[in-house]
Amino acid sequence: MEAASLPAASPDPRSDTDPVALVPFTGAHRDGALALSREMAWPYRIEDWDFALRLGRGFVLERDGGVVGTAALFPYGESHATVGMIIVAKAAQGRGYGTRLVAALIEAAGPRSILLNSTPEGRALYERYGFVPAGTLRQHQGPFTAQVPPLPDDRVRAMVPADLGAVLRLDRAATGLDRRPLVEALAAAGDGFVLLRDGAPAGYAISRPFGRGHVVGPVVAGDAAEARRLIAAALARLDGRFVRVDTSTESGLSSWLTGIGLPQTGDALTMVRGTLPPAGPMRVFALSNQSLN
């Protein structure tokens, strides 16, 4: 995920006819980016912006020192990347700024295939750049109240530092990607859980503060039953909190999440430009974030 491995974006200076310049995201843009996400009713905190931009490379559309657009790229090795946090201020929409941001992301990604999760409004723009649908993501969230006291699960325990190697292997077996910096950062920021099979980690989940409360994800497991056990372990510590889980329609978890009190509140179209990562023996049942995946 090192930004140094990315090609530099072409210069994009402001001109007499268009005073908006495309510049690298810096700490000076944090407050403006937060204001943009609030304008879109995205529940990002300043900590969520900081967390994401430590792991990737951000771009800003800047006018007279103010932020009118943002976007970020998160590379995973040399084959794939995800993009997200693509926002254009409402007052600046319809002027081609979204196109400039997407073009900058594609250039920075180089030959990598790119994954993103799109709103309905963004689909046409991404299709013009060669993105095609690859699935649907369901967003489940709300204040969580345990319906019955959770029972101890002897197959799930808290993640410890010695588990990191096994967790990284599980993550790669599910995603086909080397996501070590992301997994390490998530584990440091939240509470991790591992599911054991024959005494060894065979699945994992991480819960961390995000947005209005907590997000449970990633969740990596061999099947839906194991994923439910991991999510249940995370939820046992979140009774009374606002909780979010983003899961694909193929996961088989959506109706279960609704049944335990986390209703579906939205969805997103997963799109890819290039090829999907190779499927592995493990599966991702919930995302860490729609931008980071």
PDB file of C-alpha atoms in Angstrom:
ATOM      1  CA  MET A   1       0.000   0.000   0.000  1.00  0.00           C
ATOM      2  CA  GLU A   2       2.979   2.297  -0.118  1.00  0.00           C
ATOM      3  CA  ALA A   3       2.116   5.497  -1.961  1.00  0.00           C
ATOM      4  CA  ALA A   4       5.658   5.493  -3.353  1.00  0.00           C
ATOM      5  CA  SER A   5       4.718   2.538  -5.588  1.00  0.00           C
ATOM      6  CA  LEU A   6       2.129   4.654  -7.412  1.00  0.00           C
ATOM      7  CA  PRO A   7       2.834   6.716 -10.512  1.00  0.00           C
ATOM      8  CA  ALA A   8       2.556  10.449 -10.103  1.00  0.00           C
ATOM      9  CA  ALA A   9      -0.612  12.082 -11.355  1.00  0.00           C
ATOM     10  CA  SER A  10      -0.291  14.475 -14.276  1.00  0.00           C
ATOM     11  CA  PRO A  11      -0.248  18.170 -13.365  1.00  0.00           C
ATOM     12  CA  ASP A  12      -3.736  19.625 -13.181  1.00  0.00           C
ATOM     13  CA  PRO A  13      -3.292  23.334 -12.448  1.00  0.00           C
ATOM     14  CA  ARG A  14      -6.144  25.777 -12.130  1.00  0.00           C
ATOM     15  CA  SER A  15      -6.691  27.934 -15.191  1.00  0.00           C
ATOM     16  CA  ASP A  16      -8.290  31.254 -16.020  1.00  0.00           C
ATOM     17  CA  THR A  17     -11.469  29.483 -17.127  1.00  0.00           C
ATOM     18  CA  ASP A  18     -11.575  26.931 -14.280  1.00  0.00           C
ATOM     19  CA  PRO A  19     -10.230  28.022 -10.892  1.00  0.00           C
ATOM     20  CA  VAL A  20     -10.474  24.490  -9.451  1.00  0.00           C
ATOM     21  CA  ALA A  21      -7.161  22.600  -9.174  1.00  0.00           C
ATOM     22  CA  LEU A  22      -6.565  18.913  -8.533  1.00  0.00           C
ATOM     23  CA  VAL A  23      -3.983  18.559  -5.744  1.00  0.00           C
ATOM     24  CA  PRO A  24      -2.770  15.815  -3.366  1.00  0.00           C
ATOM     25  CA  PHE A  25      -4.761  15.406  -0.162  1.00  0.00           C
ATOM     26  CA  THR A  26      -2.879  16.857   2.829  1.00  0.00           C
ATOM     27  CA  GLY A  27      -3.640  17.490   6.468  1.00  0.00           C
ATOM     28  CA  ALA A  28      -4.748  20.987   5.549  1.00  0.00           C
ATOM     29  CA  HIS A  29      -7.731  19.488   3.697  1.00  0.00           C
ATOM     30  CA  ARG A  30      -9.097  17.430   6.614  1.00  0.00           C
ATOM     31  CA  ASP A  31     -11.724  19.878   7.807  1.00  0.00           C
ATOM     32  CA  GLY A  32     -12.912  20.618   4.277  1.00  0.00           C
ATOM     33  CA  ALA A  33     -13.200  16.916   3.498  1.00  0.00           C
ATOM     34  CA  LEU A  34     -15.178  16.345   6.691  1.00  0.00           C
ATOM     35  CA  ALA A  35     -17.554  19.159   5.746  1.00  0.00           C
ATOM     36  CA  LEU A  36     -18.094  17.588   2.322  1.00  0.00           C
ATOM     37  CA  SER A  37     -18.921  14.175   3.763  1.00  0.00           C
ATOM     38  CA  ARG A  38     -21.365  15.789   6.193  1.00  0.00           C
ATOM     39  CA  GLU A  39     -23.024  17.621   3.320  1.00  0.00           C
ATOM     40  CA  MET A  40     -23.619  14.208   1.714  1.00  0.00           C
ATOM     41  CA  ALA A  41     -24.930  12.809   5.036  1.00  0.00           C
ATOM     42  CA  TRP A  42     -22.010  10.362   5.159  1.00  0.00           C
ATOM     43  CA  PRO A  43     -21.290   9.600   8.821  1.00  0.00           C
ATOM     44  CA  TYR A  44     -17.507   9.952   8.611  1.00  0.00           C
ATOM     45  CA  ARG A  45     -15.642  11.374  11.596  1.00  0.00           C
ATOM     46  CA  ILE A  46     -12.341  13.203  11.237  1.00  0.00           C
ATOM     47  CA  GLU A  47     -10.754  10.021  12.639  1.00  0.00           C
ATOM     48  CA  ASP A  48     -12.264   8.020   9.759  1.00  0.00           C
ATOM     49  CA  TRP A  49     -10.742  10.354   7.191  1.00  0.00           C
ATOM     50  CA  ASP A  50      -7.368  10.155   8.947  1.00  0.00           C
ATOM     51  CA  PHE A  51      -7.502   6.355   9.140  1.00  0.00           C
ATOM     52  CA  ALA A  52      -8.275   5.943   5.439  1.00  0.00           C
ATOM     53  CA  LEU A  53      -5.752   8.462   4.148  1.00  0.00           C
ATOM     54  CA  ARG A  54      -2.951   6.831   6.133  1.00  0.00           C
ATOM     55  CA  LEU A  55      -3.519   3.706   4.045  1.00  0.00           C
ATOM     56  CA  GLY A  56      -3.877   5.196   0.589  1.00  0.00           C
ATOM     57  CA  ARG A  57      -3.475   8.233  -1.577  1.00  0.00           C
ATOM     58  CA  GLY A  58      -5.987  11.047  -1.654  1.00  0.00           C
ATOM     59  CA  PHE A  59      -6.843  13.765  -4.151  1.00  0.00           C
ATOM     60  CA  VAL A  60      -8.642  17.057  -3.582  1.00  0.00           C
ATOM     61  CA  LEU A  61     -10.320  19.502  -5.906  1.00  0.00           C
ATOM     62  CA  GLU A  62      -9.384  22.859  -4.409  1.00  0.00           C
ATOM     63  CA  ARG A  63     -10.765  26.320  -5.085  1.00  0.00           C
ATOM     64  CA  ASP A  64      -9.387  29.372  -3.290  1.00  0.00           C
ATOM     65  CA  GLY A  65      -8.124  27.160  -0.472  1.00  0.00           C
ATOM     66  CA  GLY A  66     -11.478  25.398  -0.044  1.00  0.00           C
ATOM     67  CA  VAL A  67     -12.267  21.739  -0.740  1.00  0.00           C
ATOM     68  CA  VAL A  68     -14.911  21.107  -3.419  1.00  0.00           C
ATOM     69  CA  GLY A  69     -14.110  17.460  -4.167  1.00  0.00           C
ATOM     70  CA  THR A  70     -12.272  14.437  -2.790  1.00  0.00           C
ATOM     71  CA  ALA A  71     -11.256  10.939  -3.886  1.00  0.00           C
ATOM     72  CA  ALA A  72      -8.904   8.243  -2.591  1.00  0.00           C
ATOM     73  CA  LEU A  73      -7.071   5.210  -3.949  1.00  0.00           C
ATOM     74  CA  PHE A  74      -6.033   2.173  -1.900  1.00  0.00           C
ATOM     75  CA  PRO A  75      -3.574  -0.107  -3.741  1.00  0.00           C
ATOM     76  CA  TYR A  76      -3.097  -3.761  -2.756  1.00  0.00           C
ATOM     77  CA  GLY A  77       0.134  -4.868  -4.354  1.00  0.00           C
ATOM     78  CA  GLU A  78       0.652  -4.333  -8.061  1.00  0.00           C
ATOM     79  CA  SER A  79      -2.460  -6.095  -9.356  1.00  0.00           C
ATOM     80  CA  HIS A  80      -5.491  -4.443  -7.712  1.00  0.00           C
ATOM     81  CA  ALA A  81      -6.709  -1.342  -5.916  1.00  0.00           C
ATOM     82  CA  THR A  82      -9.919  -0.021  -4.453  1.00  0.00           C
ATOM     83  CA  VAL A  83     -11.175   3.542  -4.736  1.00  0.00           C
ATOM     84  CA  GLY A  84     -13.692   5.548  -2.785  1.00  0.00           C
ATOM     85  CA  MET A  85     -14.455   8.695  -0.780  1.00  0.00           C
ATOM     86  CA  ILE A  86     -15.404  10.260  -4.120  1.00  0.00           C
ATOM     87  CA  ILE A  87     -17.362  13.409  -3.309  1.00  0.00           C
ATOM     88  CA  VAL A  88     -18.148  16.621  -5.192  1.00  0.00           C
ATOM     89  CA  ALA A  89     -19.791  19.503  -3.337  1.00  0.00           C
ATOM     90  CA  LYS A  90     -23.434  19.927  -4.283  1.00  0.00           C
ATOM     91  CA  ALA A  91     -22.850  23.478  -5.482  1.00  0.00           C
ATOM     92  CA  ALA A  92     -20.071  22.264  -7.812  1.00  0.00           C
ATOM     93  CA  GLN A  93     -21.814  19.272  -9.358  1.00  0.00           C
ATOM     94  CA  GLY A  94     -22.546  19.059 -13.064  1.00  0.00           C
ATOM     95  CA  ARG A  95     -19.258  20.685 -14.088  1.00  0.00           C
ATOM     96  CA  GLY A  96     -17.166  17.601 -14.832  1.00  0.00           C
ATOM     97  CA  TYR A  97     -15.366  17.494 -11.497  1.00  0.00           C
ATOM     98  CA  GLY A  98     -16.358  13.896 -10.824  1.00  0.00           C
ATOM     99  CA  THR A  99     -14.817  12.996 -14.170  1.00  0.00           C
ATOM    100  CA  ARG A 100     -11.565  14.713 -13.209  1.00  0.00           C
ATOM    101  CA  LEU A 101     -11.409  12.804  -9.945  1.00  0.00           C
ATOM    102  CA  VAL A 102     -12.085   9.411 -11.537  1.00  0.00           C
ATOM    103  CA  ALA A 103      -9.519  10.088 -14.266  1.00  0.00           C
ATOM    104  CA  ALA A 104      -6.916  10.948 -11.608  1.00  0.00           C
ATOM    105  CA  LEU A 105      -7.669   7.734  -9.707  1.00  0.00           C
ATOM    106  CA  ILE A 106      -7.323   5.601 -12.827  1.00  0.00           C
ATOM    107  CA  GLU A 107      -4.037   7.244 -13.752  1.00  0.00           C
ATOM    108  CA  ALA A 108      -2.663   6.783 -10.242  1.00  0.00           C
ATOM    109  CA  ALA A 109      -3.711   3.112 -10.224  1.00  0.00           C
ATOM    110  CA  GLY A 110      -1.606   2.435 -13.301  1.00  0.00           C
ATOM    111  CA  PRO A 111      -2.146  -1.093 -14.652  1.00  0.00           C
ATOM    112  CA  ARG A 112      -4.031  -2.268 -11.559  1.00  0.00           C
ATOM    113  CA  SER A 113      -7.602  -3.509 -11.755  1.00  0.00           C
ATOM    114  CA  ILE A 114      -9.877  -1.257  -9.699  1.00  0.00           C
ATOM    115  CA  LEU A 115     -12.813  -2.107  -7.437  1.00  0.00           C
ATOM    116  CA  LEU A 116     -15.373   0.360  -6.101  1.00  0.00           C
ATOM    117  CA  ASN A 117     -18.831   0.503  -4.553  1.00  0.00           C
ATOM    118  CA  SER A 118     -21.088   2.925  -6.389  1.00  0.00           C
ATOM    119  CA  THR A 119     -24.196   4.885  -5.550  1.00  0.00           C
ATOM    120  CA  PRO A 120     -26.930   4.817  -8.213  1.00  0.00           C
ATOM    121  CA  GLU A 121     -25.964   8.391  -9.137  1.00  0.00           C
ATOM    122  CA  GLY A 122     -22.353   7.450  -9.809  1.00  0.00           C
ATOM    123  CA  ARG A 123     -22.924   4.368 -11.966  1.00  0.00           C
ATOM    124  CA  ALA A 124     -23.091   6.110 -15.347  1.00  0.00           C
ATOM    125  CA  LEU A 125     -19.828   7.963 -14.708  1.00  0.00           C
ATOM    126  CA  TYR A 126     -17.987   4.791 -13.774  1.00  0.00           C
ATOM    127  CA  GLU A 127     -19.399   2.890 -16.737  1.00  0.00           C
ATOM    128  CA  ARG A 128     -17.952   5.542 -19.058  1.00  0.00           C
ATOM    129  CA  TYR A 129     -14.544   4.610 -17.672  1.00  0.00           C
ATOM    130  CA  GLY A 130     -15.002   0.882 -18.241  1.00  0.00           C
ATOM    131  CA  PHE A 131     -16.319  -0.230 -14.858  1.00  0.00           C
ATOM    132  CA  VAL A 132     -18.859  -3.062 -14.972  1.00  0.00           C
ATOM    133  CA  PRO A 133     -21.199  -4.423 -12.264  1.00  0.00           C
ATOM    134  CA  ALA A 134     -19.778  -7.250 -10.154  1.00  0.00           C
ATOM    135  CA  GLY A 135     -22.267  -7.608  -7.296  1.00  0.00           C
ATOM    136  CA  THR A 136     -24.476  -5.800  -4.810  1.00  0.00           C
ATOM    137  CA  LEU A 137     -23.598  -4.708  -1.301  1.00  0.00           C
ATOM    138  CA  ARG A 138     -26.234  -4.402   1.415  1.00  0.00           C
ATOM    139  CA  GLN A 139     -25.747  -1.938   4.259  1.00  0.00           C
ATOM    140  CA  HIS A 140     -27.251  -3.024   7.585  1.00  0.00           C
ATOM    141  CA  GLN A 141     -27.142  -0.676  10.537  1.00  0.00           C
ATOM    142  CA  GLY A 142     -28.901   0.685  13.574  1.00  0.00           C
ATOM    143  CA  PRO A 143     -28.814   0.752  17.378  1.00  0.00           C
ATOM    144  CA  PHE A 144     -28.161  -2.839  18.397  1.00  0.00           C
ATOM    145  CA  THR A 145     -29.942  -4.434  21.342  1.00  0.00           C
ATOM    146  CA  ALA A 146     -29.270  -8.081  22.086  1.00  0.00           C
ATOM    147  CA  GLN A 147     -32.546 -10.008  22.060  1.00  0.00           C
ATOM    148  CA  VAL A 148     -31.213 -12.679  24.427  1.00  0.00           C
ATOM    149  CA  PRO A 149     -28.041 -12.755  26.521  1.00  0.00           C
ATOM    150  CA  PRO A 150     -25.213 -14.124  24.355  1.00  0.00           C
ATOM    151  CA  LEU A 151     -23.997 -17.610  25.192  1.00  0.00           C
ATOM    152  CA  PRO A 152     -20.249 -18.288  25.387  1.00  0.00           C
ATOM    153  CA  ASP A 153     -18.860 -19.769  22.172  1.00  0.00           C
ATOM    154  CA  ASP A 154     -15.882 -22.025  22.787  1.00  0.00           C
ATOM    155  CA  ARG A 155     -14.885 -21.825  19.115  1.00  0.00           C
ATOM    156  CA  VAL A 156     -14.451 -18.026  19.112  1.00  0.00           C
ATOM    157  CA  ARG A 157     -11.955 -16.059  21.195  1.00  0.00           C
ATOM    158  CA  ALA A 158     -10.346 -12.637  21.196  1.00  0.00           C
ATOM    159  CA  MET A 159      -7.577 -12.110  18.668  1.00  0.00           C
ATOM    160  CA  VAL A 160      -4.066 -11.832  20.130  1.00  0.00           C
ATOM    161  CA  PRO A 161      -0.867 -10.549  18.455  1.00  0.00           C
ATOM    162  CA  ALA A 162       0.352 -14.106  17.860  1.00  0.00           C
ATOM    163  CA  ASP A 163      -2.682 -14.657  15.577  1.00  0.00           C
ATOM    164  CA  LEU A 164      -1.616 -12.014  13.043  1.00  0.00           C
ATOM    165  CA  GLY A 165       0.213 -14.384  10.701  1.00  0.00           C
ATOM    166  CA  ALA A 166      -2.733 -16.777  10.542  1.00  0.00           C
ATOM    167  CA  VAL A 167      -5.199 -13.904  10.118  1.00  0.00           C
ATOM    168  CA  LEU A 168      -3.194 -12.495   7.194  1.00  0.00           C
ATOM    169  CA  ARG A 169      -3.166 -15.908   5.513  1.00  0.00           C
ATOM    170  CA  LEU A 170      -6.931 -16.195   5.982  1.00  0.00           C
ATOM    171  CA  ASP A 171      -7.435 -12.713   4.557  1.00  0.00           C
ATOM    172  CA  ARG A 172      -5.346 -13.494   1.486  1.00  0.00           C
ATOM    173  CA  ALA A 173      -7.177 -16.788   1.004  1.00  0.00           C
ATOM    174  CA  ALA A 174     -10.453 -14.827   0.952  1.00  0.00           C
ATOM    175  CA  THR A 175      -9.461 -11.759  -1.075  1.00  0.00           C
ATOM    176  CA  GLY A 176      -6.589 -12.971  -3.240  1.00  0.00           C
ATOM    177  CA  LEU A 177      -4.712  -9.842  -2.149  1.00  0.00           C
ATOM    178  CA  ASP A 178      -1.925  -8.900   0.243  1.00  0.00           C
ATOM    179  CA  ARG A 179      -3.737  -6.501   2.585  1.00  0.00           C
ATOM    180  CA  ARG A 180      -1.267  -6.598   5.476  1.00  0.00           C
ATOM    181  CA  PRO A 181      -1.154  -2.809   6.156  1.00  0.00           C
ATOM    182  CA  LEU A 182      -4.954  -2.634   6.199  1.00  0.00           C
ATOM    183  CA  VAL A 183      -5.429  -5.670   8.444  1.00  0.00           C
ATOM    184  CA  GLU A 184      -2.732  -4.486  10.852  1.00  0.00           C
ATOM    185  CA  ALA A 185      -4.286  -1.021  11.067  1.00  0.00           C
ATOM    186  CA  LEU A 186      -7.772  -2.447  11.619  1.00  0.00           C
ATOM    187  CA  ALA A 187      -6.570  -4.816  14.335  1.00  0.00           C
ATOM    188  CA  ALA A 188      -4.795  -1.948  16.098  1.00  0.00           C
ATOM    189  CA  ALA A 189      -7.895   0.253  15.907  1.00  0.00           C
ATOM    190  CA  GLY A 190     -10.499  -2.246  17.146  1.00  0.00           C
ATOM    191  CA  ASP A 191     -11.329  -5.585  18.716  1.00  0.00           C
ATOM    192  CA  GLY A 192     -10.459  -8.729  16.804  1.00  0.00           C
ATOM    193  CA  PHE A 193     -11.915 -12.223  17.078  1.00  0.00           C
ATOM    194  CA  VAL A 194     -10.780 -15.554  15.668  1.00  0.00           C
ATOM    195  CA  LEU A 195     -12.808 -18.692  15.070  1.00  0.00           C
ATOM    196  CA  LEU A 196     -10.905 -21.870  15.877  1.00  0.00           C
ATOM    197  CA  ARG A 197     -10.861 -25.178  14.042  1.00  0.00           C
ATOM    198  CA  ASP A 198      -8.689 -27.906  15.538  1.00  0.00           C
ATOM    199  CA  GLY A 199      -7.202 -25.238  17.789  1.00  0.00           C
ATOM    200  CA  ALA A 200      -6.029 -22.978  14.939  1.00  0.00           C
ATOM    201  CA  PRO A 201      -7.603 -19.778  13.551  1.00  0.00           C
ATOM    202  CA  ALA A 202      -9.991 -20.624  10.706  1.00  0.00           C
ATOM    203  CA  GLY A 203     -11.805 -17.274  10.427  1.00  0.00           C
ATOM    204  CA  TYR A 204     -11.605 -13.764  11.820  1.00  0.00           C
ATOM    205  CA  ALA A 205     -13.607 -10.596  12.414  1.00  0.00           C
ATOM    206  CA  ILE A 206     -12.721  -7.084  13.537  1.00  0.00           C
ATOM    207  CA  SER A 207     -15.020  -4.511  15.166  1.00  0.00           C
ATOM    208  CA  ARG A 208     -13.871  -0.894  15.376  1.00  0.00           C
ATOM    209  CA  PRO A 209     -15.231   2.608  15.971  1.00  0.00           C
ATOM    210  CA  PHE A 210     -16.515   4.148  12.757  1.00  0.00           C
ATOM    211  CA  GLY A 211     -19.125   6.712  11.812  1.00  0.00           C
ATOM    212  CA  ARG A 212     -22.079   6.815  14.212  1.00  0.00           C
ATOM    213  CA  GLY A 213     -20.800   3.925  16.322  1.00  0.00           C
ATOM    214  CA  HIS A 214     -19.036   0.723  15.330  1.00  0.00           C
ATOM    215  CA  VAL A 215     -18.570  -1.267  12.137  1.00  0.00           C
ATOM    216  CA  VAL A 216     -18.143  -5.048  12.214  1.00  0.00           C
ATOM    217  CA  GLY A 217     -15.831  -6.007   9.370  1.00  0.00           C
ATOM    218  CA  PRO A 218     -13.887  -7.483   7.799  1.00  0.00           C
ATOM    219  CA  VAL A 219     -15.446 -10.847   8.527  1.00  0.00           C
ATOM    220  CA  VAL A 220     -13.632 -13.732   6.859  1.00  0.00           C
ATOM    221  CA  ALA A 221     -14.854 -17.301   7.270  1.00  0.00           C
ATOM    222  CA  GLY A 222     -15.331 -20.574   5.470  1.00  0.00           C
ATOM    223  CA  ASP A 223     -19.127 -20.453   5.454  1.00  0.00           C
ATOM    224  CA  ALA A 224     -22.083 -18.359   6.587  1.00  0.00           C
ATOM    225  CA  ALA A 225     -22.543 -20.280   9.845  1.00  0.00           C
ATOM    226  CA  GLU A 226     -18.979 -19.475  10.896  1.00  0.00           C
ATOM    227  CA  ALA A 227     -19.424 -15.850   9.834  1.00  0.00           C
ATOM    228  CA  ARG A 228     -22.518 -15.573  12.036  1.00  0.00           C
ATOM    229  CA  ARG A 229     -20.558 -16.908  15.022  1.00  0.00           C
ATOM    230  CA  LEU A 230     -17.851 -14.311  14.526  1.00  0.00           C
ATOM    231  CA  ILE A 231     -20.340 -11.461  14.125  1.00  0.00           C
ATOM    232  CA  ALA A 232     -22.253 -12.630  17.202  1.00  0.00           C
ATOM    233  CA  ALA A 233     -19.026 -12.529  19.229  1.00  0.00           C
ATOM    234  CA  ALA A 234     -18.365  -8.960  18.099  1.00  0.00           C
ATOM    235  CA  LEU A 235     -21.948  -7.888  18.808  1.00  0.00           C
ATOM    236  CA  ALA A 236     -21.757  -9.283  22.344  1.00  0.00           C
ATOM    237  CA  ARG A 237     -19.519  -6.300  23.171  1.00  0.00           C
ATOM    238  CA  LEU A 238     -21.683  -3.780  21.338  1.00  0.00           C
ATOM    239  CA  ASP A 239     -25.046  -4.095  23.088  1.00  0.00           C
ATOM    240  CA  GLY A 240     -26.676  -0.670  23.101  1.00  0.00           C
ATOM    241  CA  ARG A 241     -24.319   0.762  20.458  1.00  0.00           C
ATOM    242  CA  PHE A 242     -24.954   1.858  16.898  1.00  0.00           C
ATOM    243  CA  VAL A 243     -23.619  -0.924  14.646  1.00  0.00           C
ATOM    244  CA  ARG A 244     -23.040  -1.190  10.907  1.00  0.00           C
ATOM    245  CA  VAL A 245     -22.353  -4.294   8.810  1.00  0.00           C
ATOM    246  CA  ASP A 246     -21.814  -4.158   5.024  1.00  0.00           C
ATOM    247  CA  THR A 247     -22.364  -7.551   3.371  1.00  0.00           C
ATOM    248  CA  SER A 248     -22.865  -8.802  -0.166  1.00  0.00           C
ATOM    249  CA  THR A 249     -26.123 -10.277  -1.409  1.00  0.00           C
ATOM    250  CA  GLU A 250     -24.233 -13.557  -1.951  1.00  0.00           C
ATOM    251  CA  SER A 251     -23.180 -13.824   1.708  1.00  0.00           C
ATOM    252  CA  GLY A 252     -26.515 -15.174   2.900  1.00  0.00           C
ATOM    253  CA  LEU A 253     -26.337 -12.933   5.975  1.00  0.00           C
ATOM    254  CA  SER A 254     -28.785 -10.167   5.091  1.00  0.00           C
ATOM    255  CA  SER A 255     -31.971 -11.761   6.445  1.00  0.00           C
ATOM    256  CA  TRP A 256     -30.148 -12.941   9.576  1.00  0.00           C
ATOM    257  CA  LEU A 257     -28.820  -9.428  10.258  1.00  0.00           C
ATOM    258  CA  THR A 258     -32.317  -8.010   9.856  1.00  0.00           C
ATOM    259  CA  GLY A 259     -33.678 -10.654  12.200  1.00  0.00           C
ATOM    260  CA  ILE A 260     -31.251  -9.769  14.990  1.00  0.00           C
ATOM    261  CA  GLY A 261     -32.112  -6.078  14.812  1.00  0.00           C
ATOM    262  CA  LEU A 262     -29.810  -4.607  12.140  1.00  0.00           C
ATOM    263  CA  PRO A 263     -32.135  -3.687   9.254  1.00  0.00           C
ATOM    264  CA  GLN A 264     -30.991  -3.042   5.716  1.00  0.00           C
ATOM    265  CA  THR A 265     -30.834   0.716   5.191  1.00  0.00           C
ATOM    266  CA  GLY A 266     -29.206   0.967   1.792  1.00  0.00           C
ATOM    267  CA  ASP A 267     -27.218  -0.762  -0.886  1.00  0.00           C
ATOM    268  CA  ALA A 268     -24.387  -0.130  -3.306  1.00  0.00           C
ATOM    269  CA  LEU A 269     -23.359  -1.573  -6.655  1.00  0.00           C
ATOM    270  CA  THR A 270     -19.937  -3.222  -6.614  1.00  0.00           C
ATOM    271  CA  MET A 271     -18.092  -2.475  -9.860  1.00  0.00           C
ATOM    272  CA  VAL A 272     -14.747  -3.493 -11.327  1.00  0.00           C
ATOM    273  CA  ARG A 273     -12.502  -2.076 -14.019  1.00  0.00           C
ATOM    274  CA  GLY A 274     -10.292  -4.924 -15.145  1.00  0.00           C
ATOM    275  CA  THR A 275     -10.460  -8.300 -13.437  1.00  0.00           C
ATOM    276  CA  LEU A 276     -11.698  -9.425 -10.058  1.00  0.00           C
ATOM    277  CA  PRO A 277      -9.107 -10.845  -7.645  1.00  0.00           C
ATOM    278  CA  PRO A 278      -8.884 -14.640  -7.795  1.00  0.00           C
ATOM    279  CA  ALA A 279     -11.432 -16.411  -5.603  1.00  0.00           C
ATOM    280  CA  GLY A 280     -10.002 -18.467  -2.758  1.00  0.00           C
ATOM    281  CA  PRO A 281     -11.114 -21.138  -0.319  1.00  0.00           C
ATOM    282  CA  MET A 282     -12.223 -18.519   2.221  1.00  0.00           C
ATOM    283  CA  ARG A 283     -14.872 -15.807   1.786  1.00  0.00           C
ATOM    284  CA  VAL A 284     -15.325 -12.200   2.867  1.00  0.00           C
ATOM    285  CA  PHE A 285     -18.729 -11.968   4.572  1.00  0.00           C
ATOM    286  CA  ALA A 286     -18.528  -8.301   5.641  1.00  0.00           C
ATOM    287  CA  LEU A 287     -16.388  -5.342   4.581  1.00  0.00           C
ATOM    288  CA  SER A 288     -14.273  -3.086   6.735  1.00  0.00           C
ATOM    289  CA  ASN A 289     -15.493  -0.089   4.735  1.00  0.00           C
ATOM    290  CA  GLN A 290     -17.016   0.496   1.300  1.00  0.00           C
ATOM    291  CA  SER A 291     -13.900   2.382   0.185  1.00  0.00           C
ATOM    292  CA  LEU A 292     -11.210   0.197   1.756  1.00  0.00           C
ATOM    293  CA  ASN A 293     -13.192  -3.057   1.279  1.00  0.00           C
TER     294      ASN A 293
END
